[in-house]
Amino acid sequence: MIKYFDGGTGTMLNLKAGELPELLNVTDPERIFAVHKAYAEAGADIITANTFGANPLKYENCAELVRAGVHLAKKTGKAVALDMGPTGKLLKPMGDLSFEDCYNAYSEVVKAGADEADLVLIETMGDTYEIKAAMLAAKENCSLPVFVSMIFDDKGRLLTGADIKTACAVVEALGADVIGFNCGLGPKQMLPLVGELRRCTSLPIMVNPNAGLPVVVNGETVYNVEPDEFSEYMKKIAELGVSYLGGCCGTTPDHIVLTIEKTKDIPDSVPEFKTETIVTSGSESVTLGEKSVVIGERINPTGKKLLKEALRNNDVDYILREGISQRDCGAHILDVNVGLPDIDETEMLKKAVFELQSVLSVPLQLDSADAEAMEAALRIYNGKPMLNSVNGKESSMRTILPLAKKYGGVVVCLCLDENGIPETAEGRIAIAEKTIKTAAEYGIDKKDLVVDALTMTISTDINNAKETLKAVKYIREKLGVHTVLGVSNISFGLPKREAINTAFYTEALAAGLSGGIINPKSQAMMNAYYAHNALAGLDSNCEEYISSVTETAAVTETAELTLDAAIIKGMKEESAKSARSLLKENGALEIINGYIIPALDKVGDGFEKNKIFLPQLLMSADAAKAAFDEIKANIVMSGTPQVKGEKIIIATVEGDIHDIGKNIVKVLLQNYGFDVIDLGKDVKCETVLEEAKKLGVKLVGLSALMTTTVPNMEKTIRLLHENTDARVFVGGAVLTRNYAKMINADYYAKDAMESVRIAQEFFGQ
């Protein structure tokens, strides 16, 4: 039967402006317990501890607050969820919080609260990377079940861009016990998303919506979906098949009572087991089996003199250019191998993965024979990667498979063992079967395995291609496991290798190859790929084939990028280098207006059309900043007076300690040339007014994430309107366009790019 969570503890507390709910665990425990008790009496099976924002990045006495919060919930006699919300910071490279610092913050919470809790609830999460840090903290520091609940927008996207399928693959791979949604939306808006989640996941589902979207009534922020309407939608959600229901902001004990009453006779239902093989980055997923995928082979030093030199010189920019050019030529996944005997492979692999994920959204295949390097890269990888590789040797399986289970990923299984590589297909198939069986001992299903039947050159044995293809076909059709091959190995020792490679690749595709590790910058190989898809009925109206042959020929070498291209691709070093070069013959304004602003506009347009997402937007902003820094340095050296842009004040309002959105807005406005005065977070209304008057600022941006702080936003707007001629734009998770009108804001920015558009319009740019 369905189990029930409680509702919106934070909104039930009726917090005064500036009151922090977690402090009440020690300063006013009776007030907290009264809310818990009300939900328990309403019939909730699980009480969520008042620890949502209690982390050491916000509170020095975090452990004390967590222990007190869990203990208060435990007094109800119900099951207790140790609640962990987002830190309020963006992780590197988008923000300034490192992955390990984020992990350590969550670890402190888990260590403090796990003893009295019955489960760990990681909720209101909008970033797969932060989810990973929190999940590892939970898994490594306690043995409790882990529930993960995410906050999606009405288009089914996380803040950092992942859709439901991608986020689901990441969360499942990391070993969550339950997955679901909370906050952000009401039950009506969440209903279609629950259906999509059920189509993607194999886990039990939890759904805790808000009581609708916030509005202002008589000067107060309220959620106006009443218990009867709320519970009717919750009944529809329950009928889709869920295991846990509850509420978030604005939901009272009455909402929970009616939800239980209307859904208690609906049986809980766990989705059927899904068998798709999925690899992801933090925002993009690739499914093997829909059609063969292209795995770019170029970031591998074997036979590549320039890459070897770049690795020895710590030239990560070369690696980034190689990755971008492969992606642009059609690679769906990038193989990343940095193994050289004379470098620190562990540090270089971590660095390469981090930097590649800073500018590219394609998933990566982590390729290393060094288990230490593999684990280090797995730990900081954002998403569900491919692991290349494990083999049939007992030592390899017992080392790599536990890593795959812990961190999640799709494991490439090589058909070799202590006796080497079998000459026959049957010998390789036997090793594949052994690896599949051993993986199952670790709880790794065959959907998270791909078998590399191993390509051996035909120059040493004319039967090598035939045996490999025979193994590929059997493994795919009889064992039901996907396959990959390093295609170019087939032609070692032969002239005109591309002809052999292309023919073999075509035959492998016909045999059911799920992924080819190839050079996507080879026009012949990519022509073979697109032609095969068209012939096999995998390319609707032959659109991809036509597009591929009408575009310019594939790049053969990694070239330097123009400034606008470097900004669009988010490459900081390339942007700075290109700006320095342009400054030799061009003026600052010419570069800004001719390259930087058009590039930012193109990225912004893609963001607004949901073609690119927040990580790419911020990386492009950083690249633009690198170019601006070069221009500023040049102006200083030349002695030319600097002209600053129009002034804009931004601040997170009093009582609100979240500044993710504000910081994103700051970066973008600065990159469009505005002079941004950032007053920080938890800024008093009077301080905003003082600064606006003192500096003569005409445009002010205000942010709020918490419903309890919106009254301070309204007060700040009123003070500015009464005492200055400044105009105000507002944004934040709790705001809507109508809500902004109700509190008399002049503009509403639904996202960071709209803040830029507002500023440009206001200043007549």
JSON list of C-alpha atoms in Angstrom, two decimals, residues 231-388:
[
{"chain": "A", "resi": 231, "resn": "SER", "atom": "CA", "xyz": [-6.26, 15.48, -3.23]},
{"chain": "A", "resi": 232, "resn": "GLU", "atom": "CA", "xyz": [-8.23, 14.98, -6.45]},
{"chain": "A", "resi": 233, "resn": "TYR", "atom": "CA", "xyz": [-5.05, 15.45, -8.47]},
{"chain": "A", "resi": 234, "resn": "MET", "atom": "CA", "xyz": [-3.13, 13.28, -6.02]},
{"chain": "A", "resi": 235, "resn": "LYS", "atom": "CA", "xyz": [-5.65, 10.53, -6.70]},
{"chain": "A", "resi": 236, "resn": "LYS", "atom": "CA", "xyz": [-4.87, 10.80, -10.43]},
{"chain": "A", "resi": 237, "resn": "ILE", "atom": "CA", "xyz": [-1.15, 10.66, -9.64]},
{"chain": "A", "resi": 238, "resn": "ALA", "atom": "CA", "xyz": [-1.67, 7.60, -7.43]},
{"chain": "A", "resi": 239, "resn": "GLU", "atom": "CA", "xyz": [-3.53, 5.86, -10.24]},
{"chain": "A", "resi": 240, "resn": "LEU", "atom": "CA", "xyz": [-0.46, 6.22, -12.47]},
{"chain": "A", "resi": 241, "resn": "GLY", "atom": "CA", "xyz": [1.40, 3.95, -10.05]},
{"chain": "A", "resi": 242, "resn": "VAL", "atom": "CA", "xyz": [3.42, 5.34, -7.14]},
{"chain": "A", "resi": 243, "resn": "SER", "atom": "CA", "xyz": [4.66, 4.15, -3.76]},
{"chain": "A", "resi": 244, "resn": "TYR", "atom": "CA", "xyz": [4.87, 7.38, -1.71]},
{"chain": "A", "resi": 245, "resn": "LEU", "atom": "CA", "xyz": [2.74, 10.53, -1.64]},
{"chain": "A", "resi": 246, "resn": "GLY", "atom": "CA", "xyz": [2.95, 13.72, 0.39]},
{"chain": "A", "resi": 247, "resn": "GLY", "atom": "CA", "xyz": [3.16, 17.46, 0.06]},
{"chain": "A", "resi": 248, "resn": "CYS", "atom": "CA", "xyz": [5.60, 20.33, -0.13]},
{"chain": "A", "resi": 249, "resn": "CYS", "atom": "CA", "xyz": [5.17, 24.11, 0.17]},
{"chain": "A", "resi": 250, "resn": "GLY", "atom": "CA", "xyz": [1.70, 25.19, 1.23]},
{"chain": "A", "resi": 251, "resn": "THR", "atom": "CA", "xyz": [0.37, 21.71, 2.01]},
{"chain": "A", "resi": 252, "resn": "THR", "atom": "CA", "xyz": [-1.23, 21.44, 5.45]},
{"chain": "A", "resi": 253, "resn": "PRO", "atom": "CA", "xyz": [-2.34, 18.45, 7.54]},
{"chain": "A", "resi": 254, "resn": "ASP", "atom": "CA", "xyz": [-5.75, 18.86, 5.85]},
{"chain": "A", "resi": 255, "resn": "HIS", "atom": "CA", "xyz": [-4.12, 18.29, 2.45]},
{"chain": "A", "resi": 256, "resn": "ILE", "atom": "CA", "xyz": [-2.55, 15.09, 3.76]},
{"chain": "A", "resi": 257, "resn": "VAL", "atom": "CA", "xyz": [-5.77, 13.86, 5.41]},
{"chain": "A", "resi": 258, "resn": "LEU", "atom": "CA", "xyz": [-7.78, 14.16, 2.20]},
{"chain": "A", "resi": 259, "resn": "THR", "atom": "CA", "xyz": [-4.97, 12.74, 0.06]},
{"chain": "A", "resi": 260, "resn": "ILE", "atom": "CA", "xyz": [-4.86, 9.65, 2.27]},
{"chain": "A", "resi": 261, "resn": "GLU", "atom": "CA", "xyz": [-8.63, 9.34, 2.27]},
{"chain": "A", "resi": 262, "resn": "LYS", "atom": "CA", "xyz": [-8.85, 9.42, -1.55]},
{"chain": "A", "resi": 263, "resn": "THR", "atom": "CA", "xyz": [-5.83, 7.21, -2.32]},
{"chain": "A", "resi": 264, "resn": "LYS", "atom": "CA", "xyz": [-5.61, 4.67, 0.53]},
{"chain": "A", "resi": 265, "resn": "ASP", "atom": "CA", "xyz": [-7.40, 1.97, -1.47]},
{"chain": "A", "resi": 266, "resn": "ILE", "atom": "CA", "xyz": [-5.21, 2.44, -4.54]},
{"chain": "A", "resi": 267, "resn": "PRO", "atom": "CA", "xyz": [-2.42, -0.18, -4.41]},
{"chain": "A", "resi": 268, "resn": "ASP", "atom": "CA", "xyz": [1.16, 1.01, -4.56]},
{"chain": "A", "resi": 269, "resn": "SER", "atom": "CA", "xyz": [2.87, 0.10, -7.80]},
{"chain": "A", "resi": 270, "resn": "VAL", "atom": "CA", "xyz": [6.56, -0.13, -8.67]},
{"chain": "A", "resi": 271, "resn": "PRO", "atom": "CA", "xyz": [7.33, 0.45, -12.39]},
{"chain": "A", "resi": 272, "resn": "GLU", "atom": "CA", "xyz": [8.40, -2.53, -14.44]},
{"chain": "A", "resi": 273, "resn": "PHE", "atom": "CA", "xyz": [12.14, -3.10, -14.77]},
{"chain": "A", "resi": 274, "resn": "LYS", "atom": "CA", "xyz": [13.63, -1.07, -17.62]},
{"chain": "A", "resi": 275, "resn": "THR", "atom": "CA", "xyz": [16.28, -2.65, -19.84]},
{"chain": "A", "resi": 276, "resn": "GLU", "atom": "CA", "xyz": [17.63, 0.36, -21.76]},
{"chain": "A", "resi": 277, "resn": "THR", "atom": "CA", "xyz": [21.39, 0.86, -21.77]},
{"chain": "A", "resi": 278, "resn": "ILE", "atom": "CA", "xyz": [21.93, 4.55, -21.05]},
{"chain": "A", "resi": 279, "resn": "VAL", "atom": "CA", "xyz": [25.04, 6.67, -20.56]},
{"chain": "A", "resi": 280, "resn": "THR", "atom": "CA", "xyz": [24.84, 10.32, -19.60]},
{"chain": "A", "resi": 281, "resn": "SER", "atom": "CA", "xyz": [26.62, 13.52, -18.82]},
{"chain": "A", "resi": 282, "resn": "GLY", "atom": "CA", "xyz": [25.05, 15.86, -16.29]},
{"chain": "A", "resi": 283, "resn": "SER", "atom": "CA", "xyz": [22.53, 17.10, -18.83]},
{"chain": "A", "resi": 284, "resn": "GLU", "atom": "CA", "xyz": [22.43, 14.75, -21.83]},
{"chain": "A", "resi": 285, "resn": "SER", "atom": "CA", "xyz": [21.82, 11.03, -22.30]},
{"chain": "A", "resi": 286, "resn": "VAL", "atom": "CA", "xyz": [22.68, 8.55, -25.04]},
{"chain": "A", "resi": 287, "resn": "THR", "atom": "CA", "xyz": [20.75, 5.30, -25.35]},
{"chain": "A", "resi": 288, "resn": "LEU", "atom": "CA", "xyz": [22.53, 2.35, -26.94]},
{"chain": "A", "resi": 289, "resn": "GLY", "atom": "CA", "xyz": [20.37, 0.24, -29.19]},
{"chain": "A", "resi": 290, "resn": "GLU", "atom": "CA", "xyz": [18.15, 2.88, -30.75]},
{"chain": "A", "resi": 291, "resn": "LYS", "atom": "CA", "xyz": [20.82, 2.95, -33.43]},
{"chain": "A", "resi": 292, "resn": "SER", "atom": "CA", "xyz": [24.57, 2.49, -33.26]},
{"chain": "A", "resi": 293, "resn": "VAL", "atom": "CA", "xyz": [26.38, 5.33, -31.50]},
{"chain": "A", "resi": 294, "resn": "VAL", "atom": "CA", "xyz": [29.65, 6.98, -32.48]},
{"chain": "A", "resi": 295, "resn": "ILE", "atom": "CA", "xyz": [32.31, 6.93, -29.76]},
{"chain": "A", "resi": 296, "resn": "GLY", "atom": "CA", "xyz": [35.10, 9.36, -30.60]},
{"chain": "A", "resi": 297, "resn": "GLU", "atom": "CA", "xyz": [38.55, 7.74, -30.33]},
{"chain": "A", "resi": 298, "resn": "ARG", "atom": "CA", "xyz": [40.78, 10.80, -30.73]},
{"chain": "A", "resi": 299, "resn": "ILE", "atom": "CA", "xyz": [41.52, 11.54, -27.05]},
{"chain": "A", "resi": 300, "resn": "ASN", "atom": "CA", "xyz": [43.81, 8.54, -26.72]},
{"chain": "A", "resi": 301, "resn": "PRO", "atom": "CA", "xyz": [47.60, 8.95, -27.00]},
{"chain": "A", "resi": 302, "resn": "THR", "atom": "CA", "xyz": [48.19, 5.68, -28.86]},
{"chain": "A", "resi": 303, "resn": "GLY", "atom": "CA", "xyz": [49.76, 6.68, -32.16]},
{"chain": "A", "resi": 304, "resn": "LYS", "atom": "CA", "xyz": [49.05, 10.41, -31.65]},
{"chain": "A", "resi": 305, "resn": "LYS", "atom": "CA", "xyz": [52.22, 12.46, -31.32]},
{"chain": "A", "resi": 306, "resn": "LEU", "atom": "CA", "xyz": [50.50, 15.82, -30.79]},
{"chain": "A", "resi": 307, "resn": "LEU", "atom": "CA", "xyz": [48.26, 14.50, -28.02]},
{"chain": "A", "resi": 308, "resn": "LYS", "atom": "CA", "xyz": [51.22, 12.91, -26.26]},
{"chain": "A", "resi": 309, "resn": "GLU", "atom": "CA", "xyz": [53.00, 16.25, -26.37]},
{"chain": "A", "resi": 310, "resn": "ALA", "atom": "CA", "xyz": [49.90, 18.05, -25.06]},
{"chain": "A", "resi": 311, "resn": "LEU", "atom": "CA", "xyz": [49.58, 15.62, -22.16]},
{"chain": "A", "resi": 312, "resn": "ARG", "atom": "CA", "xyz": [53.24, 16.02, -21.19]},
{"chain": "A", "resi": 313, "resn": "ASN", "atom": "CA", "xyz": [52.87, 19.82, -21.37]},
{"chain": "A", "resi": 314, "resn": "ASN", "atom": "CA", "xyz": [49.61, 19.80, -19.38]},
{"chain": "A", "resi": 315, "resn": "ASP", "atom": "CA", "xyz": [47.93, 21.40, -22.42]},
{"chain": "A", "resi": 316, "resn": "VAL", "atom": "CA", "xyz": [44.31, 20.74, -21.60]},
{"chain": "A", "resi": 317, "resn": "ASP", "atom": "CA", "xyz": [43.16, 23.21, -24.24]},
{"chain": "A", "resi": 318, "resn": "TYR", "atom": "CA", "xyz": [44.39, 20.82, -26.94]},
{"chain": "A", "resi": 319, "resn": "ILE", "atom": "CA", "xyz": [42.23, 18.08, -25.40]},
{"chain": "A", "resi": 320, "resn": "LEU", "atom": "CA", "xyz": [39.23, 20.42, -25.31]},
{"chain": "A", "resi": 321, "resn": "ARG", "atom": "CA", "xyz": [39.65, 21.36, -28.97]},
{"chain": "A", "resi": 322, "resn": "GLU", "atom": "CA", "xyz": [39.90, 17.69, -29.86]},
{"chain": "A", "resi": 323, "resn": "GLY", "atom": "CA", "xyz": [36.76, 16.92, -27.90]},
{"chain": "A", "resi": 324, "resn": "ILE", "atom": "CA", "xyz": [34.80, 19.79, -29.44]},
{"chain": "A", "resi": 325, "resn": "SER", "atom": "CA", "xyz": [35.84, 18.94, -32.99]},
{"chain": "A", "resi": 326, "resn": "GLN", "atom": "CA", "xyz": [34.81, 15.30, -32.50]},
{"chain": "A", "resi": 327, "resn": "ARG", "atom": "CA", "xyz": [31.46, 16.36, -31.07]},
{"chain": "A", "resi": 328, "resn": "ASP", "atom": "CA", "xyz": [30.95, 18.76, -33.97]},
{"chain": "A", "resi": 329, "resn": "CYS", "atom": "CA", "xyz": [31.74, 15.95, -36.43]},
{"chain": "A", "resi": 330, "resn": "GLY", "atom": "CA", "xyz": [29.05, 13.68, -34.98]},
{"chain": "A", "resi": 331, "resn": "ALA", "atom": "CA", "xyz": [30.45, 11.85, -31.93]},
{"chain": "A", "resi": 332, "resn": "HIS", "atom": "CA", "xyz": [27.78, 10.92, -29.39]},
{"chain": "A", "resi": 333, "resn": "ILE", "atom": "CA", "xyz": [30.25, 9.80, -26.69]},
{"chain": "A", "resi": 334, "resn": "LEU", "atom": "CA", "xyz": [33.94, 10.67, -26.25]},
{"chain": "A", "resi": 335, "resn": "ASP", "atom": "CA", "xyz": [36.55, 8.14, -25.19]},
{"chain": "A", "resi": 336, "resn": "VAL", "atom": "CA", "xyz": [39.04, 9.75, -22.78]},
{"chain": "A", "resi": 337, "resn": "ASN", "atom": "CA", "xyz": [42.39, 8.02, -22.30]},
{"chain": "A", "resi": 338, "resn": "VAL", "atom": "CA", "xyz": [45.39, 9.97, -21.00]},
{"chain": "A", "resi": 339, "resn": "GLY", "atom": "CA", "xyz": [47.62, 7.04, -20.07]},
{"chain": "A", "resi": 340, "resn": "LEU", "atom": "CA", "xyz": [51.30, 7.80, -20.61]},
{"chain": "A", "resi": 341, "resn": "PRO", "atom": "CA", "xyz": [54.12, 6.27, -18.57]},
{"chain": "A", "resi": 342, "resn": "ASP", "atom": "CA", "xyz": [55.76, 9.62, -17.78]},
{"chain": "A", "resi": 343, "resn": "ILE", "atom": "CA", "xyz": [52.75, 11.57, -16.41]},
{"chain": "A", "resi": 344, "resn": "ASP", "atom": "CA", "xyz": [50.49, 11.31, -13.35]},
{"chain": "A", "resi": 345, "resn": "GLU", "atom": "CA", "xyz": [47.56, 9.55, -15.02]},
{"chain": "A", "resi": 346, "resn": "THR", "atom": "CA", "xyz": [45.22, 9.90, -12.03]},
{"chain": "A", "resi": 347, "resn": "GLU", "atom": "CA", "xyz": [45.55, 13.68, -11.86]},
{"chain": "A", "resi": 348, "resn": "MET", "atom": "CA", "xyz": [45.51, 14.13, -15.63]},
{"chain": "A", "resi": 349, "resn": "LEU", "atom": "CA", "xyz": [42.40, 11.96, -16.11]},
{"chain": "A", "resi": 350, "resn": "LYS", "atom": "CA", "xyz": [40.57, 13.89, -13.38]},
{"chain": "A", "resi": 351, "resn": "LYS", "atom": "CA", "xyz": [41.60, 17.17, -14.96]},
{"chain": "A", "resi": 352, "resn": "ALA", "atom": "CA", "xyz": [40.66, 16.09, -18.48]},
{"chain": "A", "resi": 353, "resn": "VAL", "atom": "CA", "xyz": [37.24, 14.85, -17.37]},
{"chain": "A", "resi": 354, "resn": "PHE", "atom": "CA", "xyz": [36.53, 18.00, -15.36]},
{"chain": "A", "resi": 355, "resn": "GLU", "atom": "CA", "xyz": [37.58, 20.34, -18.16]},
{"chain": "A", "resi": 356, "resn": "LEU", "atom": "CA", "xyz": [35.78, 18.40, -20.90]},
{"chain": "A", "resi": 357, "resn": "GLN", "atom": "CA", "xyz": [32.61, 18.40, -18.84]},
{"chain": "A", "resi": 358, "resn": "SER", "atom": "CA", "xyz": [33.01, 22.14, -18.38]},
{"chain": "A", "resi": 359, "resn": "VAL", "atom": "CA", "xyz": [32.51, 22.81, -22.09]},
{"chain": "A", "resi": 360, "resn": "LEU", "atom": "CA", "xyz": [30.79, 19.71, -23.51]},
{"chain": "A", "resi": 361, "resn": "SER", "atom": "CA", "xyz": [27.50, 18.05, -22.67]},
{"chain": "A", "resi": 362, "resn": "VAL", "atom": "CA", "xyz": [28.22, 14.75, -24.45]},
{"chain": "A", "resi": 363, "resn": "PRO", "atom": "CA", "xyz": [28.81, 11.73, -22.16]},
{"chain": "A", "resi": 364, "resn": "LEU", "atom": "CA", "xyz": [32.33, 10.39, -21.72]},
{"chain": "A", "resi": 365, "resn": "GLN", "atom": "CA", "xyz": [33.89, 6.93, -21.83]},
{"chain": "A", "resi": 366, "resn": "LEU", "atom": "CA", "xyz": [36.54, 6.80, -19.09]},
{"chain": "A", "resi": 367, "resn": "ASP", "atom": "CA", "xyz": [39.36, 4.72, -20.51]},
{"chain": "A", "resi": 368, "resn": "SER", "atom": "CA", "xyz": [42.14, 3.53, -18.21]},
{"chain": "A", "resi": 369, "resn": "ALA", "atom": "CA", "xyz": [43.93, 0.37, -17.16]},
{"chain": "A", "resi": 370, "resn": "ASP", "atom": "CA", "xyz": [44.77, 2.02, -13.84]},
{"chain": "A", "resi": 371, "resn": "ALA", "atom": "CA", "xyz": [42.09, 1.30, -11.20]},
{"chain": "A", "resi": 372, "resn": "GLU", "atom": "CA", "xyz": [43.15, 4.27, -9.07]},
{"chain": "A", "resi": 373, "resn": "ALA", "atom": "CA", "xyz": [42.84, 6.66, -12.00]},
{"chain": "A", "resi": 374, "resn": "MET", "atom": "CA", "xyz": [39.51, 5.09, -12.96]},
{"chain": "A", "resi": 375, "resn": "GLU", "atom": "CA", "xyz": [38.03, 5.57, -9.48]},
{"chain": "A", "resi": 376, "resn": "ALA", "atom": "CA", "xyz": [39.29, 9.14, -9.19]},
{"chain": "A", "resi": 377, "resn": "ALA", "atom": "CA", "xyz": [37.65, 10.03, -12.52]},
{"chain": "A", "resi": 378, "resn": "LEU", "atom": "CA", "xyz": [34.45, 8.16, -11.68]},
{"chain": "A", "resi": 379, "resn": "ARG", "atom": "CA", "xyz": [34.11, 10.05, -8.43]},
{"chain": "A", "resi": 380, "resn": "ILE", "atom": "CA", "xyz": [34.20, 13.52, -9.97]},
{"chain": "A", "resi": 381, "resn": "TYR", "atom": "CA", "xyz": [32.32, 12.60, -13.18]},
{"chain": "A", "resi": 382, "resn": "ASN", "atom": "CA", "xyz": [28.96, 14.34, -13.54]},
{"chain": "A", "resi": 383, "resn": "GLY", "atom": "CA", "xyz": [26.53, 11.74, -14.89]},
{"chain": "A", "resi": 384, "resn": "LYS", "atom": "CA", "xyz": [26.56, 8.04, -15.73]},
{"chain": "A", "resi": 385, "resn": "PRO", "atom": "CA", "xyz": [29.70, 7.31, -17.79]},
{"chain": "A", "resi": 386, "resn": "MET", "atom": "CA", "xyz": [31.01, 4.36, -19.73]},
{"chain": "A", "resi": 387, "resn": "LEU", "atom": "CA", "xyz": [33.93, 2.56, -18.04]},
{"chain": "A", "resi": 388, "resn": "ASN", "atom": "CA", "xyz": [36.51, 1.21, -20.44]}
]
